[in-house]
PDB file of C-alpha atoms in Angstrom:
ATOM      1  CA  GLU A   1      29.337 -16.546 -16.303  1.00  0.00           C
ATOM      2  CA  PRO A   2      25.502 -14.134 -16.992  1.00  0.00           C
ATOM      3  CA  GLU A   3      26.376 -10.515 -17.817  1.00  0.00           C
ATOM      4  CA  VAL A   4      24.181  -7.815 -17.718  1.00  0.00           C
ATOM      5  CA  THR A   5      25.014  -5.538 -20.937  1.00  0.00           C
ATOM      6  CA  GLN A   6      24.506  -1.917 -21.805  1.00  0.00           C
ATOM      7  CA  THR A   7      24.370   0.928 -24.712  1.00  0.00           C
ATOM      8  CA  PRO A   8      26.090   2.950 -25.542  1.00  0.00           C
ATOM      9  CA  SER A   9      29.486   2.641 -23.683  1.00  0.00           C
ATOM     10  CA  HIS A  10      29.078   6.772 -24.015  1.00  0.00           C
ATOM     11  CA  GLN A  11      26.916   9.052 -25.407  1.00  0.00           C
ATOM     12  CA  VAL A  12      27.264  12.922 -25.556  1.00  0.00           C
ATOM     13  CA  THR A  13      24.542  14.618 -25.711  1.00  0.00           C
ATOM     14  CA  GLN A  14      23.563  18.626 -25.658  1.00  0.00           C
ATOM     15  CA  MET A  15      21.671  19.977 -22.515  1.00  0.00           C
ATOM     16  CA  GLY A  16      17.996  19.623 -23.087  1.00  0.00           C
ATOM     17  CA  GLN A  17      18.274  16.976 -24.808  1.00  0.00           C
ATOM     18  CA  GLU A  18      16.332  13.419 -24.580  1.00  0.00           C
ATOM     19  CA  VAL A  19      18.532  10.813 -24.124  1.00  0.00           C
ATOM     20  CA  ILE A  20      17.815   6.830 -23.313  1.00  0.00           C
ATOM     21  CA  LEU A  21      20.203   4.110 -21.449  1.00  0.00           C
ATOM     22  CA  ARG A  22      18.978   1.018 -22.754  1.00  0.00           C
ATOM     23  CA  CYS A  23      20.219  -2.454 -20.098  1.00  0.00           C
ATOM     24  CA  VAL A  24      19.728  -5.649 -20.833  1.00  0.00           C
ATOM     25  CA  PRO A  25      19.457  -7.356 -17.350  1.00  0.00           C
ATOM     26  CA  ILE A  26      20.638 -11.643 -17.260  1.00  0.00           C
ATOM     27  CA  SER A  27      17.380 -13.080 -17.680  1.00  0.00           C
ATOM     28  CA  ASN A  28      15.751 -14.871 -14.993  1.00  0.00           C
ATOM     29  CA  HIS A  29      17.127 -12.063 -12.983  1.00  0.00           C
ATOM     30  CA  LEU A  30      12.881 -10.628 -11.730  1.00  0.00           C
ATOM     31  CA  TYR A  31      14.446  -6.809 -10.405  1.00  0.00           C
ATOM     32  CA  PHE A  32      16.429  -3.900 -12.178  1.00  0.00           C
ATOM     33  CA  TYR A  33      18.500  -1.270 -11.039  1.00  0.00           C
ATOM     34  CA  TRP A  34      19.867   2.436 -12.081  1.00  0.00           C
ATOM     35  CA  TYR A  35      22.511   3.255 -10.403  1.00  0.00           C
ATOM     36  CA  ARG A  36      25.097   6.957 -11.283  1.00  0.00           C
ATOM     37  CA  GLN A  37      28.306   7.765 -10.675  1.00  0.00           C
ATOM     38  CA  ILE A  38      29.622  11.079 -10.677  1.00  0.00           C
ATOM     39  CA  LEU A  39      32.978  11.888 -11.571  1.00  0.00           C
ATOM     40  CA  GLY A  40      34.908  10.640  -8.822  1.00  0.00           C
ATOM     41  CA  GLN A  41      32.023  10.187  -6.050  1.00  0.00           C
ATOM     42  CA  LYS A  42      30.277   7.487  -4.634  1.00  0.00           C
ATOM     43  CA  VAL A  43      27.982   5.593  -6.779  1.00  0.00           C
ATOM     44  CA  GLU A  44      24.668   6.564  -6.030  1.00  0.00           C
ATOM     45  CA  PHE A  45      21.383   4.965  -5.870  1.00  0.00           C
ATOM     46  CA  LEU A  46      18.542   6.135  -8.454  1.00  0.00           C
ATOM     47  CA  VAL A  47      14.907   3.230  -9.140  1.00  0.00           C
ATOM     48  CA  SER A  48      14.729  -0.432  -8.601  1.00  0.00           C
ATOM     49  CA  PHE A  49      11.615  -1.486 -10.882  1.00  0.00           C
ATOM     50  CA  TYR A  50       9.869  -5.264 -10.475  1.00  0.00           C
ATOM     51  CA  ASN A  51       6.946  -6.642 -11.489  1.00  0.00           C
ATOM     52  CA  ASN A  52       6.873  -3.409 -14.356  1.00  0.00           C
ATOM     53  CA  GLU A  53       6.820  -0.314 -11.758  1.00  0.00           C
ATOM     54  CA  ILE A  54       8.660   1.440  -9.810  1.00  0.00           C
ATOM     55  CA  SER A  55       9.628  -0.505  -5.846  1.00  0.00           C
ATOM     56  CA  GLU A  56      11.761   2.329  -4.843  1.00  0.00           C
ATOM     57  CA  LYS A  57      13.613   5.576  -6.426  1.00  0.00           C
ATOM     58  CA  SER A  58      15.360   7.989  -4.471  1.00  0.00           C
ATOM     59  CA  GLU A  59      15.236  11.853  -4.821  1.00  0.00           C
ATOM     60  CA  ILE A  60      17.497  12.066  -7.412  1.00  0.00           C
ATOM     61  CA  PHE A  61      15.148  10.400  -9.095  1.00  0.00           C
ATOM     62  CA  ASP A  62      12.543  13.926 -10.629  1.00  0.00           C
ATOM     63  CA  ASP A  63      10.126  13.653 -13.039  1.00  0.00           C
ATOM     64  CA  GLN A  64      13.247  14.396 -15.034  1.00  0.00           C
ATOM     65  CA  PHE A  65      13.520  10.717 -15.250  1.00  0.00           C
ATOM     66  CA  SER A  66      11.723   7.610 -15.890  1.00  0.00           C
ATOM     67  CA  VAL A  67      12.086   3.751 -16.213  1.00  0.00           C
ATOM     68  CA  GLU A  68      10.870   1.301 -18.464  1.00  0.00           C
ATOM     69  CA  ARG A  69      10.714  -2.477 -19.929  1.00  0.00           C
ATOM     70  CA  PRO A  70       9.297  -2.091 -22.767  1.00  0.00           C
ATOM     71  CA  ASP A  71      10.189  -5.783 -23.523  1.00  0.00           C
ATOM     72  CA  GLY A  72      10.657  -9.196 -21.862  1.00  0.00           C
ATOM     73  CA  SER A  73      14.656  -8.169 -22.071  1.00  0.00           C
ATOM     74  CA  ASN A  74      15.248  -4.577 -22.032  1.00  0.00           C
ATOM     75  CA  PHE A  75      15.431  -1.861 -19.104  1.00  0.00           C
ATOM     76  CA  THR A  76      15.703   1.652 -20.546  1.00  0.00           C
ATOM     77  CA  LEU A  77      16.253   4.463 -18.136  1.00  0.00           C
ATOM     78  CA  LYS A  78      15.117   7.391 -19.948  1.00  0.00           C
ATOM     79  CA  ILE A  79      16.241  11.492 -18.965  1.00  0.00           C
ATOM     80  CA  ARG A  80      13.834  13.372 -20.382  1.00  0.00           C
ATOM     81  CA  SER A  81      15.719  16.730 -20.603  1.00  0.00           C
ATOM     82  CA  THR A  82      19.072  16.218 -20.220  1.00  0.00           C
ATOM     83  CA  LYS A  83      21.242  19.350 -17.336  1.00  0.00           C
ATOM     84  CA  LEU A  84      24.606  19.143 -17.189  1.00  0.00           C
ATOM     85  CA  GLU A  85      25.385  18.368 -13.612  1.00  0.00           C
ATOM     86  CA  ASP A  86      23.282  14.475 -15.449  1.00  0.00           C
ATOM     87  CA  SER A  87      27.088  13.837 -16.406  1.00  0.00           C
ATOM     88  CA  ALA A  88      27.829  10.614 -14.667  1.00  0.00           C
ATOM     89  CA  MET A  89      28.379   7.468 -15.177  1.00  0.00           C
ATOM     90  CA  TYR A  90      25.205   5.383 -15.550  1.00  0.00           C
ATOM     91  CA  PHE A  91      24.958   1.743 -14.495  1.00  0.00           C
ATOM     92  CA  CYS A  92      22.603  -1.103 -14.639  1.00  0.00           C
ATOM     93  CA  ALA A  93      21.931  -4.151 -12.453  1.00  0.00           C
ATOM     94  CA  SER A  94      19.676  -7.307 -12.253  1.00  0.00           C
ATOM     95  CA  SER A  95      19.227  -9.188  -8.662  1.00  0.00           C
ATOM     96  CA  GLU A  96      17.265 -12.602  -9.026  1.00  0.00           C
ATOM     97  CA  ALA A  97      14.446 -12.634  -7.116  1.00  0.00           C
ATOM     98  CA  SER A  98      15.532 -15.562  -3.959  1.00  0.00           C
ATOM     99  CA  LEU A  99      14.103 -15.511  -0.696  1.00  0.00           C
ATOM    100  CA  GLY A 100      16.613 -16.128   2.222  1.00  0.00           C
ATOM    101  CA  GLY A 101      19.336 -17.375  -0.834  1.00  0.00           C
ATOM    102  CA  ASP A 102      22.464 -16.191  -1.877  1.00  0.00           C
ATOM    103  CA  TYR A 103      22.060 -14.000  -4.322  1.00  0.00           C
ATOM    104  CA  GLY A 104      23.591 -10.235  -6.067  1.00  0.00           C
ATOM    105  CA  TYR A 105      23.262  -7.550  -7.743  1.00  0.00           C
ATOM    106  CA  THR A 106      25.273  -7.907 -11.149  1.00  0.00           C
ATOM    107  CA  PHE A 107      26.057  -4.261 -12.682  1.00  0.00           C
ATOM    108  CA  GLY A 108      26.407  -3.518 -16.038  1.00  0.00           C
ATOM    109  CA  SER A 109      29.898  -2.030 -18.058  1.00  0.00           C
ATOM    110  CA  GLY A 110      28.412   1.772 -17.822  1.00  0.00           C
ATOM    111  CA  THR A 111      27.236   4.000 -19.782  1.00  0.00           C
ATOM    112  CA  ARG A 112      29.058   7.522 -19.762  1.00  0.00           C
ATOM    113  CA  LEU A 113      26.653  10.029 -20.333  1.00  0.00           C
ATOM    114  CA  THR A 114      28.484  13.545 -21.277  1.00  0.00           C
ATOM    115  CA  VAL A 115      26.043  16.918 -21.493  1.00  0.00           C
ATOM    116  CA  VAL A 116      27.893  19.798 -23.436  1.00  0.00           C
TER     117      VAL A 116
ATOM    118  CA  ALA B   1      18.796   3.703   7.241  1.00  0.00           C
ATOM    119  CA  GLN B   2      22.019   1.995   5.303  1.00  0.00           C
ATOM    120  CA  LYS B   3      25.040   2.853   5.749  1.00  0.00           C
ATOM    121  CA  VAL B   4      28.531   2.228   4.635  1.00  0.00           C
ATOM    122  CA  THR B   5      31.475   3.727   5.441  1.00  0.00           C
ATOM    123  CA  GLN B   6      35.161   3.304   4.368  1.00  0.00           C
ATOM    124  CA  ALA B   7      37.306   5.957   6.054  1.00  0.00           C
ATOM    125  CA  GLN B   8      40.575   5.435   4.614  1.00  0.00           C
ATOM    126  CA  THR B   9      39.915   7.718   0.738  1.00  0.00           C
ATOM    127  CA  GLU B  10      43.246   7.001  -0.446  1.00  0.00           C
ATOM    128  CA  ILE B  11      46.285   4.289   0.521  1.00  0.00           C
ATOM    129  CA  SER B  12      49.083   3.992  -1.139  1.00  0.00           C
ATOM    130  CA  VAL B  13      51.327   0.826  -0.893  1.00  0.00           C
ATOM    131  CA  VAL B  14      54.133  -0.311  -1.974  1.00  0.00           C
ATOM    132  CA  GLU B  15      54.298  -3.735  -4.917  1.00  0.00           C
ATOM    133  CA  LYS B  16      54.229  -7.285  -2.578  1.00  0.00           C
ATOM    134  CA  GLU B  17      53.276  -5.045   0.625  1.00  0.00           C
ATOM    135  CA  ASP B  18      49.784  -6.622   2.246  1.00  0.00           C
ATOM    136  CA  VAL B  19      46.958  -3.745   2.829  1.00  0.00           C
ATOM    137  CA  THR B  20      44.023  -3.943   4.271  1.00  0.00           C
ATOM    138  CA  LEU B  21      40.991  -1.153   3.501  1.00  0.00           C
ATOM    139  CA  ASP B  22      38.631  -1.046   6.584  1.00  0.00           C
ATOM    140  CA  CYS B  23      34.674  -1.034   6.000  1.00  0.00           C
ATOM    141  CA  VAL B  24      31.288  -0.724   8.492  1.00  0.00           C
ATOM    142  CA  TYR B  25      28.284  -0.694   8.052  1.00  0.00           C
ATOM    143  CA  GLU B  26      25.006   0.010   9.426  1.00  0.00           C
ATOM    144  CA  THR B  27      21.983  -1.533   8.882  1.00  0.00           C
ATOM    145  CA  ARG B  28      18.125  -1.915  11.345  1.00  0.00           C
ATOM    146  CA  ASP B  29      17.711  -5.429   8.626  1.00  0.00           C
ATOM    147  CA  THR B  30      18.572  -8.697   9.934  1.00  0.00           C
ATOM    148  CA  THR B  31      18.987  -9.752   6.730  1.00  0.00           C
ATOM    149  CA  TYR B  32      21.632  -8.485   4.667  1.00  0.00           C
ATOM    150  CA  TYR B  33      24.387  -8.642   1.981  1.00  0.00           C
ATOM    151  CA  LEU B  34      27.740  -7.199   2.179  1.00  0.00           C
ATOM    152  CA  PHE B  35      29.499  -6.787  -0.794  1.00  0.00           C
ATOM    153  CA  TRP B  36      33.042  -5.494  -2.139  1.00  0.00           C
ATOM    154  CA  TYR B  37      33.366  -4.296  -5.938  1.00  0.00           C
ATOM    155  CA  LYS B  38      36.359  -2.664  -7.627  1.00  0.00           C
ATOM    156  CA  GLN B  39      36.274   0.140 -10.167  1.00  0.00           C
ATOM    157  CA  PRO B  40      39.434   0.578 -11.720  1.00  0.00           C
ATOM    158  CA  PRO B  41      40.731   2.871 -14.385  1.00  0.00           C
ATOM    159  CA  SER B  42      38.127   2.033 -17.254  1.00  0.00           C
ATOM    160  CA  GLY B  43      35.674   2.718 -14.477  1.00  0.00           C
ATOM    161  CA  GLU B  44      33.850  -0.552 -14.522  1.00  0.00           C
ATOM    162  CA  LEU B  45      32.350  -1.818 -11.294  1.00  0.00           C
ATOM    163  CA  VAL B  46      33.872  -5.791 -11.050  1.00  0.00           C
ATOM    164  CA  PHE B  47      32.188  -7.558  -8.451  1.00  0.00           C
ATOM    165  CA  LEU B  48      34.335  -9.434  -5.916  1.00  0.00           C
ATOM    166  CA  ILE B  49      32.107 -10.732  -3.330  1.00  0.00           C
ATOM    167  CA  ARG B  50      29.474 -11.571  -1.823  1.00  0.00           C
ATOM    168  CA  ARG B  51      28.628 -11.522   2.282  1.00  0.00           C
ATOM    169  CA  ASN B  52      25.190 -13.326   3.659  1.00  0.00           C
ATOM    170  CA  SER B  53      24.476 -11.209   7.352  1.00  0.00           C
ATOM    171  CA  PHE B  54      23.825 -14.783   8.590  1.00  0.00           C
ATOM    172  CA  ASP B  55      27.672 -16.400   7.521  1.00  0.00           C
ATOM    173  CA  GLU B  56      30.596 -15.134   9.168  1.00  0.00           C
ATOM    174  CA  GLN B  57      33.203 -17.472   7.987  1.00  0.00           C
ATOM    175  CA  ASN B  58      36.021 -15.397   6.256  1.00  0.00           C
ATOM    176  CA  GLU B  59      36.980 -15.886   3.231  1.00  0.00           C
ATOM    177  CA  ILE B  60      39.571 -16.450   0.958  1.00  0.00           C
ATOM    178  CA  SER B  61      40.011 -15.773  -2.738  1.00  0.00           C
ATOM    179  CA  GLY B  62      44.128 -16.695  -3.813  1.00  0.00           C
ATOM    180  CA  ARG B  63      45.518 -13.173  -2.860  1.00  0.00           C
ATOM    181  CA  TYR B  64      41.882 -11.337  -1.837  1.00  0.00           C
ATOM    182  CA  SER B  65      40.768 -12.532   1.645  1.00  0.00           C
ATOM    183  CA  TRP B  66      37.157 -11.212   3.718  1.00  0.00           C
ATOM    184  CA  ASN B  67      36.713 -10.086   7.302  1.00  0.00           C
ATOM    185  CA  PHE B  68      33.651 -10.586   8.689  1.00  0.00           C
ATOM    186  CA  GLN B  69      32.130  -9.582  11.854  1.00  0.00           C
ATOM    187  CA  LYS B  70      28.922  -8.839  13.057  1.00  0.00           C
ATOM    188  CA  SER B  71      29.769  -8.085  16.492  1.00  0.00           C
ATOM    189  CA  THR B  72      31.984  -4.841  15.364  1.00  0.00           C
ATOM    190  CA  SER B  73      29.692  -4.431  11.783  1.00  0.00           C
ATOM    191  CA  SER B  74      33.113  -4.873   9.500  1.00  0.00           C
ATOM    192  CA  PHE B  75      33.457  -5.998   6.749  1.00  0.00           C
ATOM    193  CA  ASN B  76      36.813  -5.449   6.088  1.00  0.00           C
ATOM    194  CA  PHE B  77      39.130  -6.827   3.370  1.00  0.00           C
ATOM    195  CA  THR B  78      43.265  -7.298   2.508  1.00  0.00           C
ATOM    196  CA  ILE B  79      44.989  -7.773  -0.390  1.00  0.00           C
ATOM    197  CA  THR B  80      48.352 -10.090   0.171  1.00  0.00           C
ATOM    198  CA  ALA B  81      51.822  -9.372  -2.089  1.00  0.00           C
ATOM    199  CA  SER B  82      49.514  -6.126  -4.040  1.00  0.00           C
ATOM    200  CA  GLN B  83      50.128  -6.343  -7.162  1.00  0.00           C
ATOM    201  CA  VAL B  84      49.879  -2.532  -9.342  1.00  0.00           C
ATOM    202  CA  VAL B  85      46.997  -4.004 -11.298  1.00  0.00           C
ATOM    203  CA  ASP B  86      44.904  -3.655  -7.323  1.00  0.00           C
ATOM    204  CA  SER B  87      45.160  -0.366  -7.634  1.00  0.00           C
ATOM    205  CA  ALA B  88      41.932   0.552  -8.350  1.00  0.00           C
ATOM    206  CA  VAL B  89      38.751   2.606  -6.079  1.00  0.00           C
ATOM    207  CA  TYR B  90      37.510  -0.412  -4.124  1.00  0.00           C
ATOM    208  CA  PHE B  91      33.794   0.008  -2.867  1.00  0.00           C
ATOM    209  CA  CYS B  92      32.503  -1.961  -0.332  1.00  0.00           C
ATOM    210  CA  ALA B  93      28.725  -2.194  -0.509  1.00  0.00           C
ATOM    211  CA  LEU B  94      25.487  -2.952   2.349  1.00  0.00           C
ATOM    212  CA  GLY B  95      22.247  -4.329   0.596  1.00  0.00           C
ATOM    213  CA  GLY B  96      19.593  -5.860   2.681  1.00  0.00           C
ATOM    214  CA  GLY B  97      16.776  -8.316   0.233  1.00  0.00           C
ATOM    215  CA  TYR B  98      15.616  -7.192  -2.730  1.00  0.00           C
ATOM    216  CA  GLN B  99      16.668  -3.153  -1.826  1.00  0.00           C
ATOM    217  CA  LYS B 100      19.159  -1.181  -2.958  1.00  0.00           C
ATOM    218  CA  VAL B 101      22.230  -1.117  -2.639  1.00  0.00           C
ATOM    219  CA  THR B 102      24.124   1.662  -0.887  1.00  0.00           C
ATOM    220  CA  PHE B 103      27.746   1.850  -1.579  1.00  0.00           C
ATOM    221  CA  GLY B 104      30.182   3.366   0.380  1.00  0.00           C
ATOM    222  CA  ILE B 105      32.341   6.003  -0.864  1.00  0.00           C
ATOM    223  CA  GLY B 106      35.518   3.940  -2.099  1.00  0.00           C
ATOM    224  CA  THR B 107      39.012   3.922  -1.011  1.00  0.00           C
ATOM    225  CA  LYS B 108      41.579   4.888  -3.846  1.00  0.00           C
ATOM    226  CA  LEU B 109      44.238   2.445  -3.919  1.00  0.00           C
ATOM    227  CA  GLN B 110      47.808   2.785  -6.041  1.00  0.00           C
ATOM    228  CA  VAL B 111      50.170   0.806  -5.362  1.00  0.00           C
ATOM    229  CA  ILE B 112      53.199   1.908  -6.726  1.00  0.00           C
ATOM    230  CA  PRO B 113      56.565  -0.236  -7.932  1.00  0.00           C
TER     231      PRO B 113
END
């Protein structure tokens, strides 16, 4: 079964440093998402991306965050200057564009970001 | 706005008992999708089921079954004959079209041997 792949699985960074979280969505999917989950809390939407631009973003997704699809396969989340409160599990997801069809969101296994 | 309510934050059952996890949702969309995900202690999100809003048929998959009732905006999940490996956090989620998926806060299930 096709998978969404995320790397690295765990990243430790110092406060103030930039981090890039990487994702390879399922190849025929057109919509891409980032979610995060602070330890012990619910999974929260960050941003959705379609046709090389952001289609929706939450209030969490401030100017410190950016997303990019630098080539035909990768989808990245950059945090410009990490804060302690950015420590969380970050999940990438993708979905196929199918009007009215039965489709779903496939999540990657997550990147655990620890800011120290 | 979309909202998912999982009123049970933690449930403990003894192995082999049946357990039902409740999920109530709110949406203005006429077409939407409901999901259940399992998050074991290792942290990944494991897809369990996706249900289209037009399909109210209940579904059974092995020991798992789902009861979707639009009239009460509920999408409950039952595990029959629970096992220790079922111990995890279970998230109900709601998605509309290509939009974001809204997750509930999760129900932590502990199955005691």
